[in-house]
CSV table of C-alpha atoms in Angstrom, one decimal:
chain,number,residue,atom,x,y,z
A,1,ILE,CA,48.8,-37.2,95.7
A,2,THR,CA,52.4,-35.8,95.5
A,3,ILE,CA,54.3,-35.7,92.3
A,4,ARG,CA,58.1,-35.1,92.5
A,5,LEU,CA,59.8,-33.6,89.5
A,6,SER,CA,63.5,-34.0,88.8
A,7,ASP,CA,63.6,-30.8,86.7
A,8,SER,CA,62.3,-27.7,88.4
A,9,PRO,CA,62.2,-25.4,85.3
A,10,VAL,CA,59.3,-27.5,84.0
A,11,LEU,CA,57.3,-27.1,87.2
A,12,GLU,CA,54.9,-24.4,86.0
A,13,GLU,CA,54.2,-26.4,82.7
A,14,VAL,CA,53.4,-29.6,84.6
A,15,VAL,CA,51.1,-27.7,87.0
A,16,ALA,CA,49.3,-26.1,84.1
A,17,VAL,CA,48.8,-29.4,82.3
A,18,LEU,CA,47.6,-31.1,85.5
A,19,ARG,CA,45.2,-28.3,86.2
A,20,ASN,CA,43.7,-28.5,82.7
A,21,LYS,CA,43.4,-32.3,82.8
A,22,LEU,CA,41.9,-32.4,86.3
A,23,ASN,CA,39.7,-29.3,86.0
A,24,ASN,CA,36.4,-31.2,85.9
A,25,GLN,CA,37.1,-33.5,88.9
A,26,ASN,CA,37.0,-30.9,91.7
A,27,LEU,CA,40.7,-31.4,92.5
A,28,GLU,CA,43.2,-28.8,93.5
A,29,VAL,CA,46.6,-28.8,91.9
A,30,LEU,CA,49.3,-26.9,93.9
A,31,SER,CA,53.0,-26.5,93.2
A,32,TRP,CA,55.4,-26.4,96.1
A,33,LYS,CA,55.5,-22.7,95.6
A,34,ASP,CA,51.7,-22.5,96.2
A,35,ARG,CA,51.9,-24.7,99.2
A,36,ASN,CA,54.9,-23.0,100.8
A,37,PRO,CA,54.7,-19.2,100.1
A,38,LEU,CA,56.9,-18.5,103.1
A,39,LEU,CA,59.7,-20.7,101.7
A,40,VAL,CA,59.4,-18.9,98.4
A,41,LEU,CA,59.7,-15.6,100.2
A,42,SER,CA,62.7,-16.9,102.1
A,43,ILE,CA,64.4,-18.1,98.9
A,44,GLU,CA,63.8,-14.7,97.3
A,45,MET,CA,65.2,-12.9,100.3
A,46,TYR,CA,68.2,-15.2,100.3
A,47,ASP,CA,68.9,-14.5,96.7
A,48,ALA,CA,68.7,-10.7,97.4
A,49,SER,CA,71.0,-11.0,100.3
A,50,ILE,CA,73.5,-12.9,98.2
A,51,VAL,CA,73.6,-10.1,95.7
A,52,VAL,CA,74.1,-7.5,98.4
A,53,THR,CA,76.8,-9.6,100.1
A,54,ALA,CA,78.6,-10.1,96.7
A,55,ALA,CA,78.5,-6.4,96.0
A,56,ILE,CA,80.0,-5.6,99.3
A,57,LEU,CA,82.7,-8.2,98.8
A,58,PHE,CA,83.5,-7.0,95.3
A,59,ILE,CA,83.8,-3.4,96.6
A,60,ALA,CA,86.1,-4.5,99.4
A,61,ILE,CA,88.2,-6.5,96.9
A,62,ALA,CA,88.4,-3.5,94.6
A,63,PHE,CA,89.8,-1.2,97.3
A,64,THR,CA,92.2,-3.9,98.5
A,65,ILE,CA,93.6,-4.5,95.1
A,66,ALA,CA,93.8,-0.8,94.3
A,67,ASN,CA,95.7,-0.2,97.6
A,68,SER,CA,98.0,-3.2,96.9
A,69,PHE,CA,98.9,-2.0,93.4
A,70,LEU,CA,99.5,1.6,94.7
A,71,MET,CA,101.9,0.1,97.2
A,72,VAL,CA,103.6,-1.9,94.4
A,73,ILE,CA,104.1,1.2,92.2
A,74,TYR,CA,105.3,3.3,95.1
A,75,GLU,CA,107.9,0.6,96.0
A,76,ARG,CA,109.1,0.6,92.4
A,77,ILE,CA,109.0,4.3,91.6
A,78,GLN,CA,112.8,4.4,90.8
A,79,GLU,CA,112.5,1.2,88.7
A,80,ILE,CA,109.6,2.7,86.8
A,81,GLY,CA,111.6,6.0,86.4
A,82,ILE,CA,114.6,4.2,85.0
A,83,MET,CA,112.4,2.2,82.6
A,84,MET,CA,110.9,5.5,81.4
A,85,ALA,CA,114.3,7.1,81.1
A,86,ASN,CA,115.4,4.2,78.9
A,87,GLY,CA,112.5,4.8,76.5
A,88,VAL,CA,109.7,2.6,77.8
A,89,PHE,CA,106.4,4.4,76.9
A,90,PRO,CA,103.7,5.0,79.6
A,91,LYS,CA,101.5,2.6,77.7
A,92,LYS,CA,104.0,-0.2,78.3
A,93,ILE,CA,104.1,0.6,82.0
A,94,ARG,CA,100.3,0.2,82.2
A,95,ARG,CA,100.5,-3.0,80.2
A,96,MET,CA,103.1,-4.4,82.6
A,97,LEU,CA,100.9,-3.7,85.6
A,98,TYR,CA,97.9,-5.2,83.9
A,99,ALA,CA,100.0,-8.3,83.1
A,100,GLU,CA,101.0,-8.6,86.8
A,101,ALA,CA,97.3,-8.2,87.7
A,102,LEU,CA,96.3,-10.9,85.2
A,103,PHE,CA,98.9,-13.3,86.5
A,104,ILE,CA,97.9,-12.8,90.1
A,105,THR,CA,94.2,-13.1,89.2
A,106,ALA,CA,94.8,-16.3,87.3
A,107,ILE,CA,96.7,-17.9,90.1
A,108,GLY,CA,94.1,-16.8,92.7
A,109,THR,CA,91.1,-18.0,90.7
A,110,MET,CA,92.8,-21.4,90.0
A,111,LEU,CA,93.6,-21.9,93.6
A,112,GLY,CA,90.1,-20.8,94.6
A,113,PHE,CA,88.5,-23.2,92.2
A,114,ILE,CA,90.7,-26.1,93.3
A,115,ILE,CA,89.9,-25.5,97.0
A,116,THR,CA,86.2,-25.2,96.1
A,117,VAL,CA,86.2,-28.5,94.2
A,118,ILE,CA,88.0,-30.2,97.1
A,119,LEU,CA,85.5,-28.9,99.6
A,120,ILE,CA,82.5,-29.8,97.5
A,121,GLY,CA,84.0,-33.3,97.0
A,122,TYR,CA,84.5,-33.6,100.8
A,123,PHE,CA,80.9,-32.6,101.5
A,124,SER,CA,79.4,-34.5,98.6
A,125,GLN,CA,77.9,-37.0,101.0
A,126,GLY,CA,75.9,-34.1,102.5
A,127,LEU,CA,76.3,-31.5,105.2
A,128,ASP,CA,74.2,-32.5,108.2
A,129,LEU,CA,72.3,-29.6,109.7
A,130,GLY,CA,70.6,-31.7,112.3
A,131,SER,CA,71.0,-29.1,115.0
A,132,MET,CA,68.6,-26.9,113.0
A,133,GLY,CA,66.3,-29.8,112.1
A,134,GLU,CA,63.2,-28.4,113.9
A,135,GLY,CA,63.4,-25.0,112.1
A,136,LEU,CA,64.0,-26.7,108.8
A,137,ALA,CA,61.1,-29.1,109.3
A,138,LYS,CA,58.7,-26.2,109.4
A,139,PHE,CA,59.6,-25.5,105.8
A,140,GLY,CA,59.4,-29.1,104.8
A,141,VAL,CA,63.1,-29.2,104.1
A,142,GLY,CA,65.5,-32.0,105.1
A,143,THR,CA,68.4,-31.5,107.5
A,144,VAL,CA,71.1,-32.5,105.0
A,145,ILE,CA,72.3,-30.2,102.2
A,146,TYR,CA,74.4,-31.1,99.2
A,147,PRO,CA,76.7,-28.4,97.8
A,148,GLN,CA,77.0,-28.1,94.1
A,149,ILE,CA,78.9,-26.0,91.5
A,150,HIS,CA,76.8,-24.5,88.8
A,151,PRO,CA,78.6,-23.3,85.6
A,152,PHE,CA,76.6,-20.0,85.6
A,153,ASP,CA,77.8,-19.1,89.1
A,154,VAL,CA,81.4,-19.9,88.2
A,155,THR,CA,81.1,-17.8,85.1
A,156,VAL,CA,79.6,-14.8,86.9
A,157,GLY,CA,82.2,-15.1,89.6
A,158,LEU,CA,85.1,-15.2,87.1
A,159,VAL,CA,83.8,-12.3,85.1
A,160,GLY,CA,83.1,-10.3,88.2
A,161,ILE,CA,86.5,-10.8,89.7
A,162,VAL,CA,88.4,-10.1,86.4
A,163,THR,CA,86.3,-6.9,85.9
A,164,VAL,CA,86.9,-5.8,89.5
A,165,VAL,CA,90.6,-6.5,89.2
A,166,PHE,CA,91.1,-4.6,86.0
A,167,CYS,CA,89.0,-1.7,87.1
A,168,SER,CA,91.0,-1.6,90.4
A,169,VAL,CA,94.4,-1.6,88.6
A,170,LEU,CA,93.3,1.2,86.3
A,171,TYR,CA,94.1,4.0,88.7
A,172,PRO,CA,97.5,2.7,89.9
A,173,ALA,CA,98.5,1.9,86.3
A,174,ILE,CA,97.6,5.4,85.1
A,175,LYS,CA,99.4,6.9,88.1
A,176,ALA,CA,102.6,4.9,87.4
A,177,SER,CA,102.6,5.9,83.8
A,178,ARG,CA,102.4,9.6,84.6
A,179,PHE,CA,105.5,9.8,86.8
A,180,GLU,CA,108.0,12.4,85.9
A,181,VAL,CA,111.2,10.6,84.9
A,182,VAL,CA,113.6,12.8,86.9
A,183,ASP,CA,111.4,12.9,90.0
A,184,ALA,CA,110.9,9.1,89.8
A,185,ILE,CA,114.6,8.3,89.6
A,186,ARG,CA,115.4,10.6,92.5
A,187,PHE,CA,112.5,9.3,94.7
A,188,VAL,CA,113.7,8.1,98.1
């Protein structure tokens, strides 16, 4: 007998209840995890690879953003020097660069979210992986996948990106705020 649950977090509870109720009848109660340990291992490896891939991407993003903002301040050294000569404090220069980073991050995350929603809507009928059907059948998995957005994943992504952006802009912002006024104005 197969029982299909719509809510996987209660899986262990249901298995425990069924084992207790059917204990005296010589019946074996197995969850999908007990029946497919290879699939469980594959899911755990997939989760680990996602974390490693995300870490690599965030590091690459951090270096790209730091490099971009270094280019921004080196293109505007004279402007920054004139601002400092007119009495703008280094703290305000750092705030200006952080405001630019916040603006760019807001636009990028909004565009990314809109594109994601459009793609998920487009593939809401399912993405057919029929060419890999034989391999998926060994795991007892269908050949159609249905993409979803989970609020936790969106939150982790947003927090991660905002953190990476602000950490990446820290060095260029400090560097820009430490320019010597005379040298910055004369910079060619």
